Amino acid sequence: MEKLLQDLRFGLRLLFKNPAVTAVVVLSLGLGIGVNATIFSLFNAVLLRPLPRVEQPDRMVELYTSYQNGLRYGSVSYPDYLDMRDRNQVFSSLLAQRLILTSLNNSGQNEIIPAAIVSGNYFSLLGVTAAQGRTFVPEEDQSPGAHSVAVISYRLWQRRFGADPNLPGKTISLNNRNFTIVGVAPEGFVGANIGLAPDIWIPLMMQADLYPGRPDRLKERGTRWLDVIGRLKPGVSLEQARAAMNPLVAQLSQENPATNKGTSLTIVRSGHGAVGIQSTLTPVLTLLLAVVILVLLIACFNIANLLIARATARRREIGIRLAMGATRGRIIRQLLTESVLLSVLGGMLGLLLAYWTSNLLLAFKPPTSLPLFLDLHLDGRVLTFTALISVVTGLVFGLAPAIQTSSPALLPALKDQSSSPGYRKSRLRNILVIAQVAISLVLLIAAGLFIRSLQSAHSVNPGFRAHNLLIASMDVSLARYDESKGARFYEQLIQHVELLPGVQSVTLGKLVPLELGANQQIGVAIEGYETPQNENLSLDYNVVSQNYFRTLDIPLMKGREFSGQDKIGTPGVVIVNQTMAQKFWPKQDPLGKRLSITGRKGTYLEVIGVVKDSKYYSLREDPRAFMYLPFWQAYKPGMTLHVSTATDPEGLLGSVRHEIQSLDRDVPVYNVMTMTDHLDAALIELRLAAVLLGLFGLLALILAAVGLYGVMAYSVSRRKREIGIRMAVGAQRGDVLRLIVKQGMFLTMIGLLIGLGVSFALTRTLSTLLYGIKAVDLPTFIVVSLLLVGVSLIASLIPAQKAIRIDPMLALRHE
Amino acid sequence: MGSSTQALICLKDVQKVFSTDEVETHALSHVNLEVEKGEYISIAGPSGCGKSTLLSILGLLDSPTGGDYFLDGKSVGQLSFAERAHVRNRSVGFIFQSFNLISDLTVFDNVELPLTYGDTRAGERKQRVNEALERVGMAHRAKHLPSQLSGGEQQRVAAARAVAGQPLILLADEPTGNLDSANGETVMELLGDLHRRGATICVVTHDPRYAGYADRIVQLFDGRVVQEIAEEKILEMV
Ligand SMILES: Nc1ncnc2c1ncn2[C@@H]1O[C@H](COP(=O)(O)OP(=O)(O)O)[C@@H](O)[C@H]1O
Ligand SMILES: [Mg+2]
């Protein structure tokens, strides 16, 4: 212990003796450790940190309805939920929730707030008690529409209600319904899912007031809309729960063949299913974590190189220590103490950096309706991680120099013969630089691939108008409109908005293309088309009004668009896309063909138009069969207004919102935005990866360049005499410049070749994350290689410039 | 070649002042020196008197801060860096006290070095290097690295390097300083031999044993030439 203190004191003295070197080391370590701590804090928040405030969060599981062919993480219907909850032996209980958006109105201020419709046992099952007032009581979970109560989050309580201690009992307006606030959730509680944090909780029995769609869904076993989360009974394992639930679900299928045939149950640990952002972000986060560890490795190599250089200068000191009888282990320990001291300083700087950058990261919050919420504060786990990598880092970059310097073969150092043993050292240094170049090339190529993906995603034609289009969503059922009143509302709305200056055309669509997680299918019977046995023909569709294709610039290939005359009472019509026409009526004229969405015996709709394929759910998707039903014949209460404009639609957002609200203030409007913003949100994952990888790639490049520079500068100082000799025998400046640059470029080229090889092998694994380009994207490989060569050239030119200014007389003088 | 009436080396009132941090060192003051083609001069004087400085100026490794230097009849004061490098390459051969061989290059490559900075073709280079190595008796060690040679052998290689380019003058700064007497003798014999074949040689040495090789001794003291001793006198002295 006393020896350690002694080592520490000596190390500190050395640090202050070389403040410039120390600063460079601590800064590059700080950057390396900082990015690690930042990405780890993201990783931690998304994947590691348990649900805050929830009792024994590791006992929570998620339950999904799975379908025989396809969807694994499907929602659960309310009757199924009740049966599963009441007829199992393995769960303490099950809770059901639906995340929604509500429009909160109090004191004249209207705001869209993420909310959750939850079963009455929600809070008790999670083990959460109110910070103010109370949570829900059993009666509030009994009869539909009876108890208009709400619990709000601590954050909302503070932000919107000034932490009013008398809030419980007061009334707020949600979607223009009055709700009594009964309690405030505890501070830090974010609900039952990581990343998605509702601010208001409302009992399931109130769903008809808040959640658009089918008001009777509490009774419908076929309407699956709930996330179900359970708590395993003490002593019950996940496997036991799965085994116990399977027969129950099979029994439910038997009892309710019409709705449950072919369904099964999937149970996963909380956070491993489809709800929340974990599964979406896991691949990207894993990639990022790997990347920043590599960045740190590059920083470590720099420092190892620096220390090796410094160790050479210290050979005399070490030699004396060895001569005085110090053991090799003792010397290594002293050197390691010094490097760990450096890395701990770097780690502290890194933490500071992480504290600052994790807030920057939150700026990536995409403009989406999902109630994204991430708590990136640096908790104990992040601190431990940082401390750990700091120490490991110190050992990694300190070990090689320590072992080399303490080698007893260096005893001749006392005689200060500084010629031969340098060779082995410079070989190790060269290897480190080559590795740095190779690693940074791999990182830059990965970054390049994502940047190119983002570019190609931006430039890809989604098949519909992306510019000069604005959207605004609303749901008239939340204002208790029936179908005829709703239809009249939308008819008037279209007329009003069409009159706004700058508006070109106006239409309605049920789905907005490329909305994250939105899709819609319907069972279809096609006249003259034999569906293979057992296959339930189910097609993707949208409900749209007249002018939809004109407004979205989707070309009409054949026939006509819907008109205002395609309503109830006139013949049923449908428009299909090219892929659908091709699939069901190959080599025939699809116009006039018929299909039914109400079964073989139901009414048939006639195909009146064929439109060009476009992207519906994701930019990555392959062409899919898709059809459109006319709004006036297939009324839906929740629709999105699509408005095409002559110029930038930004300025029209306010007036469109105003038009909707002036028709009826009770109709909640949400997601009023331009199509450009909407598409950006759809690319969040790609953008996150591109920006972060780009930054880290650049950081890696800079660190590698610094490394190369350091090695070259050291080499120049070591070769001073040689350069003097060359000059004495007549070398021109160009000769000397070439000599040094050639050496630097030689190292670069080896690193480049290795890096290219590794990239070819590794980037293939990225292909699922990329868009629109191949993993071996030649332009990326070429541009990145050129960039690296250019930077390396500069990094070797600077020391080379120094080399040509060497005074041969001075270089040869002191011998 | 310059006119026969003019000396190969002609220093006129040469000064060299080193200025470092307010300290001015007058390494050379008002040095006048002429060396004829084919002459062998020895430069002597106590340590720090400016011998190496003088040699560096003669070899265009350094420039005087005052006075003129005519090499082969041409003033070298106004030459550019590239021109000076060219003169060093073509007209000057250096031998240093500490050999100054490049440790990563073989004996052959070390000797070839000045030729690679000239415009000699590869074939001729090889021939000249072999000739030079033979002349110093080191041809059999051509593939060795300097570290595998003894000090005397290294200095012979350095001498081969100095003569391989067939320079006008050969400059040697205490070439025997790091050698035992036997090896020192060999190297000085070599220089004498080169001199007999017509080389112009300037050697810095303060070992009186070797002074006898020279036609003339230039005695420096505190940056000034205090005495020039002709051959006859030298022999008397020895
Ligand atoms: N680059 C330099 N900077 C400052 N002083 C120098 C430099 N080179 C030589 N001197 C000084 O010039 C004087 C002559 O040095 P030098 O020519 O090396 O002497 P010597 O006769 O021992 O070879 C000495 O006082 C030396 O300290
Ligand atoms: Mg000297």
Short mmCIF file of C-alpha atoms and ligand atoms in Angstrom, two decimals, chain A residues 809-810 813, chain B residues 18 20 25 27 46-53, ligand 1:
data_model
loop_
_atom_site.label_atom_id
_atom_site.label_comp_id
_atom_site.label_asym_id
_atom_site.label_seq_id
_atom_site.Cartn_x
_atom_site.Cartn_y
_atom_site.Cartn_z
CA MET A 809 25.18 19.95 -38.87
CA LEU A 810 23.22 19.80 -35.66
CA ARG A 813 27.12 17.07 -34.24
CA PHE B 18 26.26 31.23 -33.49
CA THR B 20 21.64 31.32 -29.13
CA THR B 25 29.64 32.36 -30.02
CA ALA B 27 33.20 30.02 -33.78
CA PRO B 46 42.19 22.52 -29.16
CA SER B 47 38.63 21.36 -28.61
CA GLY B 48 36.05 24.08 -29.32
CA CYS B 49 38.40 26.17 -31.46
CA GLY B 50 36.13 25.84 -34.53
CA LYS B 51 37.59 22.92 -36.48
CA SER B 52 34.28 21.16 -37.07
CA THR B 53 32.64 24.44 -37.90
N1 LIG C 1 25.12 25.02 -33.54
C1 LIG C 1 25.85 25.67 -32.65
N2 LIG C 1 25.23 26.56 -31.83
C2 LIG C 1 25.95 27.27 -30.93
N3 LIG C 1 27.25 27.13 -30.75
C3 LIG C 1 27.94 26.26 -31.51
C4 LIG C 1 27.25 25.47 -32.49
N4 LIG C 1 28.16 24.71 -33.12
C5 LIG C 1 29.36 24.98 -32.54
N5 LIG C 1 29.23 25.92 -31.60
C6 LIG C 1 30.28 26.50 -30.83
O1 LIG C 1 31.29 26.95 -31.68
C7 LIG C 1 32.58 26.71 -31.16
C8 LIG C 1 33.35 25.83 -32.11
O2 LIG C 1 32.83 24.54 -32.17
P1 LIG C 1 33.45 23.37 -33.04
O3 LIG C 1 33.61 23.86 -34.39
O4 LIG C 1 32.53 22.17 -32.87
O5 LIG C 1 34.76 23.08 -32.28
P2 LIG C 1 35.79 21.92 -32.50
O6 LIG C 1 37.05 22.60 -32.79
O7 LIG C 1 35.85 21.21 -31.16
O8 LIG C 1 35.26 21.06 -33.56
C9 LIG C 1 32.37 26.00 -29.83
O9 LIG C 1 32.44 26.97 -28.81
C10 LIG C 1 30.96 25.48 -29.93
O10 LIG C 1 30.36 25.46 -28.63
#
